[in-house]
mmCIF file of C-alpha atoms in Angstrom:
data_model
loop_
_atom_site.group_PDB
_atom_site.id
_atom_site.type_symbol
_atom_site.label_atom_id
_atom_site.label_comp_id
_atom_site.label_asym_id
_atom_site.label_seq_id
_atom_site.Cartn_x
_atom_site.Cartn_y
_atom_site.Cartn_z
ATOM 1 C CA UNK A 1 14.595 2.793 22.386
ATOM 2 C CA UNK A 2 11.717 2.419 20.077
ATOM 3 C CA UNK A 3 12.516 0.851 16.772
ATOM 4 C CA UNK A 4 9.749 1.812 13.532
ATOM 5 C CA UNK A 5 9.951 0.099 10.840
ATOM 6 C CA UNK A 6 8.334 -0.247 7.121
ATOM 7 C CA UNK A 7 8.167 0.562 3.139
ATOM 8 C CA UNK A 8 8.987 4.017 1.387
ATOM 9 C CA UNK A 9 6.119 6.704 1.681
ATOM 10 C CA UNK A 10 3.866 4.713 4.231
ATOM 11 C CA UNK A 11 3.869 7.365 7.290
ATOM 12 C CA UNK A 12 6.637 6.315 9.505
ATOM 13 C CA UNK A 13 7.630 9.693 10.544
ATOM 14 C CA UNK A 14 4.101 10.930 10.838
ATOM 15 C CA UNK A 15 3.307 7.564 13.163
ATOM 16 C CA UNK A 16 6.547 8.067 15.229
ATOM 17 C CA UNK A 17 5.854 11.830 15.838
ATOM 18 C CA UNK A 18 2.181 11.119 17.387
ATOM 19 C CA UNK A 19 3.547 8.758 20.114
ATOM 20 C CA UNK A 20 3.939 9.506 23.273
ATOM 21 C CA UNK A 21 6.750 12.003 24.589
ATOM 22 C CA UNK A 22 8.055 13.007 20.620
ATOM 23 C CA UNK A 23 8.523 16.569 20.261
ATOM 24 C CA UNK A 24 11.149 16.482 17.970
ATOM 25 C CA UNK A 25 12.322 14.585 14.976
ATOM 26 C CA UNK A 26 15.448 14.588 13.225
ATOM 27 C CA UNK A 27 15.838 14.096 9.645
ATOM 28 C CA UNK A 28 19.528 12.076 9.500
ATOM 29 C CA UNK A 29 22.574 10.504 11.616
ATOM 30 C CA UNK A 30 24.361 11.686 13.218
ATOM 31 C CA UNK A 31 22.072 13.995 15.150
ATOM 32 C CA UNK A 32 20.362 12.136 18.593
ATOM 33 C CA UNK A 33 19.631 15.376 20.204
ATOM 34 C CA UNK A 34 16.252 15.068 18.701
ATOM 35 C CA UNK A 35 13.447 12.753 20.069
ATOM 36 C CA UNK A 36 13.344 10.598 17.209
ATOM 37 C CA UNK A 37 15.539 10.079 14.248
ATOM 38 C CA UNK A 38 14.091 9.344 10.630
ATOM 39 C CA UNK A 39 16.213 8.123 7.897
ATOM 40 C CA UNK A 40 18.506 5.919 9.216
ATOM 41 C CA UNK A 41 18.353 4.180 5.496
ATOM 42 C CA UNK A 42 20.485 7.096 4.689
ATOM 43 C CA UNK A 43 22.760 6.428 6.956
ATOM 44 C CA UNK A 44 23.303 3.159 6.082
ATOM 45 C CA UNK A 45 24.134 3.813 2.333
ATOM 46 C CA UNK A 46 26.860 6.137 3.021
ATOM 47 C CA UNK A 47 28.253 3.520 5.574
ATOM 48 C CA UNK A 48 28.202 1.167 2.931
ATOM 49 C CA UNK A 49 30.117 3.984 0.468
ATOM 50 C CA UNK A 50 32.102 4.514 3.091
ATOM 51 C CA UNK A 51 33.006 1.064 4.602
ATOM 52 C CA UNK A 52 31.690 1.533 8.008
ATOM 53 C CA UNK A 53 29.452 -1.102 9.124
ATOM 54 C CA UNK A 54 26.652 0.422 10.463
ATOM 55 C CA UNK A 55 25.489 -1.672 12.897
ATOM 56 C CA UNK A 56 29.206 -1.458 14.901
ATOM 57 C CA UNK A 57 28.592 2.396 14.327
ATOM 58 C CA UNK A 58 25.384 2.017 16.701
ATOM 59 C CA UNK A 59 26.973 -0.115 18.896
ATOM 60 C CA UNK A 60 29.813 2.243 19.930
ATOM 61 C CA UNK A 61 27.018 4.869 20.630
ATOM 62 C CA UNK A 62 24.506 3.039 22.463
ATOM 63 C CA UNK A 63 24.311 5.301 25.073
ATOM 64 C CA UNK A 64 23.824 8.158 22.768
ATOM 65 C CA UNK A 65 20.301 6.727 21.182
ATOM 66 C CA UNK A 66 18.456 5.112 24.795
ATOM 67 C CA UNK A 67 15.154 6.288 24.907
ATOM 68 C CA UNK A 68 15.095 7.475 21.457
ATOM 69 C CA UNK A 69 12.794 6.339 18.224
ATOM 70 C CA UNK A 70 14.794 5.213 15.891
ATOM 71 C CA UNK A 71 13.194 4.999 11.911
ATOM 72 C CA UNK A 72 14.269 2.862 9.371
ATOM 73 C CA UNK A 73 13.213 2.248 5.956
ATOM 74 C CA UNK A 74 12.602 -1.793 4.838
ATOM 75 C CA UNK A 75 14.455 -1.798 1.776
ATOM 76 C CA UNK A 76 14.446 -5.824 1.830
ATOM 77 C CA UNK A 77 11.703 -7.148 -0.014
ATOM 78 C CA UNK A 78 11.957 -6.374 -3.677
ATOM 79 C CA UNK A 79 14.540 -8.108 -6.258
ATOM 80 C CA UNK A 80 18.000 -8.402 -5.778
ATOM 81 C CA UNK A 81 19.761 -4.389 -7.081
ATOM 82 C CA UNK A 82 21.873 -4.769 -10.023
ATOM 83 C CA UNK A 83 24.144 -2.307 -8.702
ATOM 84 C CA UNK A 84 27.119 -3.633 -6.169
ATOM 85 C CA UNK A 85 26.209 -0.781 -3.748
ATOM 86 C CA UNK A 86 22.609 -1.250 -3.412
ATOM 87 C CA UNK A 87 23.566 -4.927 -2.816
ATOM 88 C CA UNK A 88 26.139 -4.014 0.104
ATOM 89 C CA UNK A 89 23.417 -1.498 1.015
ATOM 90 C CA UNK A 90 20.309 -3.749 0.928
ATOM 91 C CA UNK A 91 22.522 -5.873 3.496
ATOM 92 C CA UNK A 92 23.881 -3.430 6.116
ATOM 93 C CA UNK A 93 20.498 -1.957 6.209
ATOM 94 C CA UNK A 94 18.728 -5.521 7.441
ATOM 95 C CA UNK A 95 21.777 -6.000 9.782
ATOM 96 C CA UNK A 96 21.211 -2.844 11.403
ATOM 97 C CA UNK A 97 17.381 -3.441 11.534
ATOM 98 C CA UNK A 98 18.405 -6.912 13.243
ATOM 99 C CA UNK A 99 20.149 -5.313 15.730
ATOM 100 C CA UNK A 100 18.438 -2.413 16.658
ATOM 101 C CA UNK A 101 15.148 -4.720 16.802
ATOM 102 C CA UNK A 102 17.088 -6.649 19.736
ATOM 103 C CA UNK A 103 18.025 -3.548 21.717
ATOM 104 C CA UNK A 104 14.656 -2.207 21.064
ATOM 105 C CA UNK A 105 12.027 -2.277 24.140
ATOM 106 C CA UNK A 106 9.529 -1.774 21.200
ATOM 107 C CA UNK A 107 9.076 -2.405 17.592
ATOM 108 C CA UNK A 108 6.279 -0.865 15.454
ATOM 109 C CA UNK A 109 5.517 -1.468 11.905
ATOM 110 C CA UNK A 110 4.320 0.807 9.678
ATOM 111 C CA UNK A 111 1.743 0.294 7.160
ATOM 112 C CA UNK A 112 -0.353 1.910 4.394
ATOM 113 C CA UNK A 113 -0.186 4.620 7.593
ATOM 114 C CA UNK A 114 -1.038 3.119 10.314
ATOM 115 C CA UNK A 115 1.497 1.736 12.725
ATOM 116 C CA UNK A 116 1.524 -1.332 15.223
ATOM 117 C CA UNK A 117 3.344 -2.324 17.801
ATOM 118 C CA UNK A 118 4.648 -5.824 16.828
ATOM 119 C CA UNK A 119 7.083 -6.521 19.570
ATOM 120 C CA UNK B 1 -18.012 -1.278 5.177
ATOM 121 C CA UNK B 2 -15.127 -0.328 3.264
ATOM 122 C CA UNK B 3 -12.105 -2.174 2.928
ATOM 123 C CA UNK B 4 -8.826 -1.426 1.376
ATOM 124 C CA UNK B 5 -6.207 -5.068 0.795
ATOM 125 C CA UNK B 6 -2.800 -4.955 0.061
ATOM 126 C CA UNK B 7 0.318 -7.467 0.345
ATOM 127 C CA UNK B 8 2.624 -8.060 -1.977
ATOM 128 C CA UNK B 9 1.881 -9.539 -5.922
ATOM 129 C CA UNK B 10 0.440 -12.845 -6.410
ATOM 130 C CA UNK B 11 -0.099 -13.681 -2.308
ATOM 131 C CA UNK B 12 -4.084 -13.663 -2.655
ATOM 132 C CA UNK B 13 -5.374 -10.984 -2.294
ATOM 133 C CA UNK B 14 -8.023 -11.061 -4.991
ATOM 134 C CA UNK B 15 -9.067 -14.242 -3.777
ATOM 135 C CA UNK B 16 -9.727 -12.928 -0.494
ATOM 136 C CA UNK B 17 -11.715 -9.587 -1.912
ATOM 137 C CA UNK B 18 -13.995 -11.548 -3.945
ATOM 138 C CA UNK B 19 -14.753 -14.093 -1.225
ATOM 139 C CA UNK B 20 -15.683 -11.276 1.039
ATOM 140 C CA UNK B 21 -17.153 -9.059 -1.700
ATOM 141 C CA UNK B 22 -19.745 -12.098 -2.174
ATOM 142 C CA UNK B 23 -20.020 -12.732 1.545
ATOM 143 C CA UNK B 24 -20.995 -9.130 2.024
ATOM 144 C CA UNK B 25 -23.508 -8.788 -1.402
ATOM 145 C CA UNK B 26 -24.974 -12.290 -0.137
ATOM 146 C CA UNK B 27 -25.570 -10.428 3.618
ATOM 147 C CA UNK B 28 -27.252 -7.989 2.191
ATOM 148 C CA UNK B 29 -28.752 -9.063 -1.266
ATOM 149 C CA UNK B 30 -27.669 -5.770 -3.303
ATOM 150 C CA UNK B 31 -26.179 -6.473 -5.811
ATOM 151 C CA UNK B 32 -22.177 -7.776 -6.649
ATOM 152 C CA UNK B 33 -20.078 -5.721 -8.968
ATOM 153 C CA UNK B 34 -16.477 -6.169 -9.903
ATOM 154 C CA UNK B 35 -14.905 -2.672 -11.348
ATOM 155 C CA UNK B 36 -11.922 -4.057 -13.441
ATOM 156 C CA UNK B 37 -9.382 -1.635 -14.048
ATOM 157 C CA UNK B 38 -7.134 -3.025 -16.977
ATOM 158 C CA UNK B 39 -6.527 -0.923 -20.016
ATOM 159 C CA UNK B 40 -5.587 -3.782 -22.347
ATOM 160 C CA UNK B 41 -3.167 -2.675 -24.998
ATOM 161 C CA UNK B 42 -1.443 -6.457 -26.211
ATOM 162 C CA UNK B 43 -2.917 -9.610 -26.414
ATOM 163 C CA UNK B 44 -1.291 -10.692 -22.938
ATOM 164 C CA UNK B 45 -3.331 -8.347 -21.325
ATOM 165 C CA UNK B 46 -6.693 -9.720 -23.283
ATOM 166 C CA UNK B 47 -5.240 -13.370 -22.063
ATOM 167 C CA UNK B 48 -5.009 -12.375 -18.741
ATOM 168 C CA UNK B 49 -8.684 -10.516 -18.567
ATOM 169 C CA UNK B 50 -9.725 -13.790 -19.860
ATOM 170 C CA UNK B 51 -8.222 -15.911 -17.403
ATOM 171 C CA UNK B 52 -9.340 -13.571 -14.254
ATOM 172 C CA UNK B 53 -13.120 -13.452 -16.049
ATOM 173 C CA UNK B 54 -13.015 -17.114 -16.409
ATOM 174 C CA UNK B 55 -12.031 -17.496 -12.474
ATOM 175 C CA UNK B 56 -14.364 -14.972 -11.596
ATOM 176 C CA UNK B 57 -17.482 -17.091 -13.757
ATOM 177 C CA UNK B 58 -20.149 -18.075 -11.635
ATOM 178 C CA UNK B 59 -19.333 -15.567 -8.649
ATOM 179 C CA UNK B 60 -22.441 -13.721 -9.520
ATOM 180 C CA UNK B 61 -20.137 -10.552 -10.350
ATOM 181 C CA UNK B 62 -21.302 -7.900 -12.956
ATOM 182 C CA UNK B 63 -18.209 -6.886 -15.005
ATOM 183 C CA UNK B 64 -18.014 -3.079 -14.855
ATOM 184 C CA UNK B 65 -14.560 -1.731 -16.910
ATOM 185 C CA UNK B 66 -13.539 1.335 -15.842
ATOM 186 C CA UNK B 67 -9.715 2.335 -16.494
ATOM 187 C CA UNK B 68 -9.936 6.013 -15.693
ATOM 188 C CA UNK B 69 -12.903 8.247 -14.013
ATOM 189 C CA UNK B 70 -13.720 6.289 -11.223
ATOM 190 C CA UNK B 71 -17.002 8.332 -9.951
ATOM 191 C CA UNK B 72 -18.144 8.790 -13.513
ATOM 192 C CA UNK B 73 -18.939 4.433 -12.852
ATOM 193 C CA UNK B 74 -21.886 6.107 -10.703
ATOM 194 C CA UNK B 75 -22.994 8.373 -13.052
ATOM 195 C CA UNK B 76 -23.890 6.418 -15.706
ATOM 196 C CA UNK B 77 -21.074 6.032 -17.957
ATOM 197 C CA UNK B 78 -20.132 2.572 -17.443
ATOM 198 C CA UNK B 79 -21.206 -0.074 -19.926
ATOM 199 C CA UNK B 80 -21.563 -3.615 -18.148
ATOM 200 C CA UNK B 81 -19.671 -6.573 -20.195
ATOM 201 C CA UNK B 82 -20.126 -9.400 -18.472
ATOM 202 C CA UNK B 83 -24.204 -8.644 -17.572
ATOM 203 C CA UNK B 84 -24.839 -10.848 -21.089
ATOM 204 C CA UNK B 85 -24.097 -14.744 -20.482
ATOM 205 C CA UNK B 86 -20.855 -14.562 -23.146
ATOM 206 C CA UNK B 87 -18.727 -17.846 -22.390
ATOM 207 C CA UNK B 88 -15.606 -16.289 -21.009
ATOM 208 C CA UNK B 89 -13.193 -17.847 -23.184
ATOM 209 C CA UNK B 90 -14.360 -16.315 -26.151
ATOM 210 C CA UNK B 91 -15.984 -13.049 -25.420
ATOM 211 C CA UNK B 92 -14.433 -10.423 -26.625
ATOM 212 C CA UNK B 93 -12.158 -7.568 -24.740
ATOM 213 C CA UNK B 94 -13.370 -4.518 -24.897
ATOM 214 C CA UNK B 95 -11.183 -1.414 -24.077
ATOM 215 C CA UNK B 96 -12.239 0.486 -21.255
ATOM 216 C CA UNK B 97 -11.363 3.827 -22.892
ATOM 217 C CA UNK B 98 -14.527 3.004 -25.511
ATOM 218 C CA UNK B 99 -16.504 1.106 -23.033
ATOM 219 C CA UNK B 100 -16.517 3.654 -20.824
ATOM 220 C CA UNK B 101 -18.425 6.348 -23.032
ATOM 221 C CA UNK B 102 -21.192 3.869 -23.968
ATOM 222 C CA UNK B 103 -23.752 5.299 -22.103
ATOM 223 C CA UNK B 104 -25.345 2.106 -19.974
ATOM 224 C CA UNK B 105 -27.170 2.551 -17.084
ATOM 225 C CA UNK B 106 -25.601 3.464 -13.826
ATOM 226 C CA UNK B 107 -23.884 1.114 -11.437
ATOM 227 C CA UNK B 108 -26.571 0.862 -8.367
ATOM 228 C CA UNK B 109 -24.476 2.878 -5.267
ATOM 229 C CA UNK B 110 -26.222 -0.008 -3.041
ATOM 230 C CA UNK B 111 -24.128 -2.799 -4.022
ATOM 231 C CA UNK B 112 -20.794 -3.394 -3.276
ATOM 232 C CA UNK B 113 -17.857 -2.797 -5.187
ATOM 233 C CA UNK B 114 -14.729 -4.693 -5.477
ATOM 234 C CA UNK B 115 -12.486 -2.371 -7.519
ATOM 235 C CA UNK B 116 -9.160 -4.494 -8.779
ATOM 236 C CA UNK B 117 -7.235 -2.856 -8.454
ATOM 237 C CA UNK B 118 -6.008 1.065 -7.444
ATOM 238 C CA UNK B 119 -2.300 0.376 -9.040
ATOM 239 C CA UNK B 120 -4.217 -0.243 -12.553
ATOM 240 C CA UNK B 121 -6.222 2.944 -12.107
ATOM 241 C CA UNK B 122 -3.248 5.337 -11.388
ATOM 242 C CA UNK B 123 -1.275 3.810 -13.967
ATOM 243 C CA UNK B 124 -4.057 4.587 -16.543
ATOM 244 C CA UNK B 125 -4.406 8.018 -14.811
ATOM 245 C CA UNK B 126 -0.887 8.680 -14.857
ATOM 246 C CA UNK B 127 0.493 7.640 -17.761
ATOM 247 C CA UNK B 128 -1.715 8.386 -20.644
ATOM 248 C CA UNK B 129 -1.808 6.906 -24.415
ATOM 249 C CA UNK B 130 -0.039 9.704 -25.798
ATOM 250 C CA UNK B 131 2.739 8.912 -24.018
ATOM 251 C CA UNK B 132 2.617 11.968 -21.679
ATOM 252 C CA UNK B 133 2.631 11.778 -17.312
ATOM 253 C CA UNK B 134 -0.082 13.297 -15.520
ATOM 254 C CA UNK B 135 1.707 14.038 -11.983
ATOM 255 C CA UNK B 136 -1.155 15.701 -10.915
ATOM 256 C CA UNK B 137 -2.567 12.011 -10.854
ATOM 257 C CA UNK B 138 -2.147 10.466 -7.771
ATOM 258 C CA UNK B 139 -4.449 13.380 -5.594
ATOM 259 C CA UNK B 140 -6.783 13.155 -8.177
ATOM 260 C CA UNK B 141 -7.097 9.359 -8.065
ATOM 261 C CA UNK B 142 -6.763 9.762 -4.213
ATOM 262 C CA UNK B 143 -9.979 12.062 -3.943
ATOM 263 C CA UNK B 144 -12.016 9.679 -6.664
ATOM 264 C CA UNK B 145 -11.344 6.662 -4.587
ATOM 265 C CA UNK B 146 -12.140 8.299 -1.179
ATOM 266 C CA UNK B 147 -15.728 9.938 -2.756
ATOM 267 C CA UNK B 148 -15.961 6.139 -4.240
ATOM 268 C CA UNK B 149 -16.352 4.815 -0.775
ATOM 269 C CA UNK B 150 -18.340 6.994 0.733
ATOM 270 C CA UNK B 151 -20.696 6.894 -1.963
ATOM 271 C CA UNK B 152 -21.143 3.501 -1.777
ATOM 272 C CA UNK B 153 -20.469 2.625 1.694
ATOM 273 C CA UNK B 154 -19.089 -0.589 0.337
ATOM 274 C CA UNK B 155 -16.382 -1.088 -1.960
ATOM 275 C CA UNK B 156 -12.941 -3.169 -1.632
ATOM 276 C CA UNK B 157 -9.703 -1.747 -2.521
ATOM 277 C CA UNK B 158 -7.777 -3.833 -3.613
ATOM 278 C CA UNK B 159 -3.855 -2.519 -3.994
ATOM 279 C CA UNK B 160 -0.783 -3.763 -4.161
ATOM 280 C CA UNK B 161 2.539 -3.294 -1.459
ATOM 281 C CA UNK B 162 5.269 -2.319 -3.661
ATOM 282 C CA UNK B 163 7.127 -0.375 -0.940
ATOM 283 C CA UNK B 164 9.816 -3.000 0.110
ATOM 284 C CA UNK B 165 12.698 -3.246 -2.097
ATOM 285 C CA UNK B 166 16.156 -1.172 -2.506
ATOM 286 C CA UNK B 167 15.979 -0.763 -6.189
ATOM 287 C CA UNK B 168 14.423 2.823 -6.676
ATOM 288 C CA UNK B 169 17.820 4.823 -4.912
ATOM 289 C CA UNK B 170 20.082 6.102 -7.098
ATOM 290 C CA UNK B 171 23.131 4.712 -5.635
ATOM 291 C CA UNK B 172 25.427 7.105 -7.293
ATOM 292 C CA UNK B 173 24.127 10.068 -6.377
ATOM 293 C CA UNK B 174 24.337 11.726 -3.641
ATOM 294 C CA UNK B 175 20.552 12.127 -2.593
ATOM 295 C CA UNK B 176 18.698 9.003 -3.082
ATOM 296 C CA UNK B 177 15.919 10.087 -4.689
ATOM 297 C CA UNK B 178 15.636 11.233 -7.835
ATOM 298 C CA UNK B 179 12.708 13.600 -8.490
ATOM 299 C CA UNK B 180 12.359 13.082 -11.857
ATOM 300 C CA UNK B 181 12.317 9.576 -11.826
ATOM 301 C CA UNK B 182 8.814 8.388 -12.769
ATOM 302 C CA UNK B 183 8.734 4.967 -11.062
ATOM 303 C CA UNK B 184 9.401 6.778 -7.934
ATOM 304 C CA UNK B 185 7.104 8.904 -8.749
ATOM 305 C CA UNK B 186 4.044 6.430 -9.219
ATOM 306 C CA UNK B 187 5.090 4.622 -6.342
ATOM 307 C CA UNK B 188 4.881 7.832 -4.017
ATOM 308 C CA UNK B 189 1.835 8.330 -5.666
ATOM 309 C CA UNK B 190 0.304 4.862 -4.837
ATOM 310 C CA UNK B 191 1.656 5.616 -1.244
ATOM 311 C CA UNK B 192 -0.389 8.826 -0.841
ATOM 312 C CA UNK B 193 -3.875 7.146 -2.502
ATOM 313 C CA UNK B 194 -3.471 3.499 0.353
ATOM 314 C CA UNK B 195 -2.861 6.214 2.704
ATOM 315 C CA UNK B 196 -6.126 7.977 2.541
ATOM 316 C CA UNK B 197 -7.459 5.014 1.984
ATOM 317 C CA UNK B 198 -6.714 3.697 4.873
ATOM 318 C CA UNK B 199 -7.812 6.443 6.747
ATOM 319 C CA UNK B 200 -11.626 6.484 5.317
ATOM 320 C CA UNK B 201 -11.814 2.177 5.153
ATOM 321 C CA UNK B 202 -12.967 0.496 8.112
ATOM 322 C CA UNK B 203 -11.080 -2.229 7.611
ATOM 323 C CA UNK B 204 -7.601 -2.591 5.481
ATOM 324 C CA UNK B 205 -6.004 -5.389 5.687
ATOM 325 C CA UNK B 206 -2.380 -6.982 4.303
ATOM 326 C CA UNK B 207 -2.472 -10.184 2.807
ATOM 327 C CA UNK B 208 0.549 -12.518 2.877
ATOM 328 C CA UNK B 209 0.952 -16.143 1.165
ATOM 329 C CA UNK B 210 -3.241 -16.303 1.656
ATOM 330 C CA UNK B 211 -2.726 -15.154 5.364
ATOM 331 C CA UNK B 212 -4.810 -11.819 6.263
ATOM 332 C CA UNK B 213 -3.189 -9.899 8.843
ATOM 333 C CA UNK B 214 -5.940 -6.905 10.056
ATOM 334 C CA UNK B 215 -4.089 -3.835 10.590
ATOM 335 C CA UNK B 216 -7.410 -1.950 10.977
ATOM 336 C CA UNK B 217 -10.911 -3.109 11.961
ATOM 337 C CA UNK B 218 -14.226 -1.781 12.582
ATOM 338 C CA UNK B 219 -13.533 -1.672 16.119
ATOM 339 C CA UNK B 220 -10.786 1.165 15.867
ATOM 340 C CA UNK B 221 -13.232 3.408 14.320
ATOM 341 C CA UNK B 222 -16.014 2.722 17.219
ATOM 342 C CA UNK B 223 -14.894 4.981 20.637
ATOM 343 C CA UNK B 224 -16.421 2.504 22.432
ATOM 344 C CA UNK B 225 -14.838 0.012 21.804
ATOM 345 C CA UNK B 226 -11.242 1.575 22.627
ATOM 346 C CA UNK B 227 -11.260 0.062 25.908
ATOM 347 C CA UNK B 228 -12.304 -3.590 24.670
ATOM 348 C CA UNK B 229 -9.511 -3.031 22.154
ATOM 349 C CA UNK B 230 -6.601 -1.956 24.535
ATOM 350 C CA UNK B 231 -7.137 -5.257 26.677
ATOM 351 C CA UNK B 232 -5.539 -7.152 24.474
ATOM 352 C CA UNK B 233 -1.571 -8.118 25.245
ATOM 353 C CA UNK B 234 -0.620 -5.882 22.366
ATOM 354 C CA UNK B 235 -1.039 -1.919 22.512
ATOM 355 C CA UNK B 236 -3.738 -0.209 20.353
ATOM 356 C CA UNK B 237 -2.791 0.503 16.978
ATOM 357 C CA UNK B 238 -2.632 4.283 17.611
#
């Protein structure tokens, strides 16, 4: 798996779909029959609506995402939200980013459109 | 060369432009101009043109104000303010809005540019006195900045990474982003003009804490060089 990270609006899904072997992306979760998977920041705020940490919800399916790209939106950098939710959500996002970047055989980071392989 | 800087607010990236800015007018001996963007509109803002003129003193920059219009700077519209020896604590701040239809001589394409910075410029571009939102903005400001640097060959961007944090979803609806919702808006809008940006610079760059991390160098753009490049333990950006 291939783990890209990095702000709102700074090319992720353009970077991921020029690499190597990515025909396909898919806009949200559930859905791996794609080559790569953008959005997972949506996924993670209705886990956190829902209850359902989303890190143990990758975890169950690891099988289901090997050899994938998986895209994820850094939400962790500006103040702390007001709002309870985008607390919780702020959270379970940078736990799943934790753990996906330790099952990853790659991270990239995205910025101002260009990516880079970091790890 | 063109450069575009971001990183997040107060991490110095300024610092770093005008040290380079210099380094590069010095190289060359063409002249050194600093395009500063600010609109005041309260006396905090005139404070804190003072304080940035008063750091900038002695760095050999020529003061060009331009809040809107960025290739009109070329054509002759720009009045210089800080040409005249005027002790920076007391001179006084001129609006950008007037200064900019005062007819001075045009800034010499030769020298180089640092323009500080590309969030100011969309902001006045976006959101105008009259208290109405120009969405068609952020292309517009996009295409002015790219036809900047080519016409110059060698201007610094300097913008500002404000891509990071949780607090533009709208957590209680059901799609997170809110199309109407101007700060998301802007911010898209900023995204689009580093993006191009990026693409036309030859070097762009993220400051952190004073650290400068390249994420782009002359060396990407030179085919040539790919090979050089992809030797090193990490694999080529792109």
């Amino acid at each position: 798996m291939i783990l890209i990270f990095g702000g709102a609006h700074q090319g992720k899904r353009e970077y991921a779909a020029q690499l190597p072997g990515v025909k396909t992306v898919a806009d949200c979760l559930p859905d791996f029959t794609a080559d790569a998977v953008c959005g997972l920041e949506d996924f993670t705020l209705a886990c956190t609506r829902q209850g359902v940490e989303a890190a143990d919800w990758f975890r169950d399916r690891r099988e289901q995402w090997q050899g994938k790209v998986l895209i994820i939106r850094d939400i962790s950098q500006g103040i702390v939200p007001m709002d309870a939710t985008q607390r919780a959500w702020r959270e379970m996002n940078g736990r799943l980013m934790i753990y996906l970047a330790s099952e990853a055989e790659e991270v990239h980071r995205v910025f101002c459109g260009i990516g880079k392989r970091i790890r | 060369m063109n450069i575009l800087i971001s990183g997040g607010a107060k991490n110095g990236k300024s610092m770093f432009a005008q040290k380079t800015a210099r380094t590069m007018a010095q190289e060359h001996d063409v002249p050194l101009h600093y395009v500063a963007t600010m609109i005041p509109v309260d006396g905090e803002d005139e404070a804190r043109i003072r304080r940035h003129r008063k750091e900038r003193a002695g760095w050999g920059f020529e003061t060009l104000e331009r809040g809107r219009d960025l290739p009109g700077l070329l054509a002759g519209n720009a009045k210089a303010t800080d040409a005249r020896p005027d002790d920076p604590e007391t001179a006084p701040v001129e609006a950008a809005v007037t200064v900019a239809e005062g007819g001075a001589e045009p800034a010499d394409p030769r020298g180089v540019f640092l323009l500080d910075s590309v969030t100011a410029l969309l902001g006045n571009e976006m959101f105008l006195p009259d208290g109405s939102v120009d969405r068609n903005a952020p292309e517009r400001v996009a295409e002015d900045c790219v036809r900047f640097a080519e016409m110059t060959g060698s201007t610094l961007f300097v913008s500002d990474y404000i891509y990071g944090g949780a607090e533009t979803y709208e957590c209680g609806a059901v799609k997170t982003e809110d199309p109407d919702d101007l700060t998301e808006a802007y911010r898209r809008g900023l995204a689009l003009i580093d993006r191009r940006l990026a693409q036309v610079c030859d070097r762009v760059v993220e400051v952190s804490a004073g650290c400068v991390e390249d994420w782009k160098t002359p060396a990407d753009s030179r085919p040539d060089n790919i090979e050089e490049y992809s030797s090193e333990d990490e694999q080529p950006e792109r």
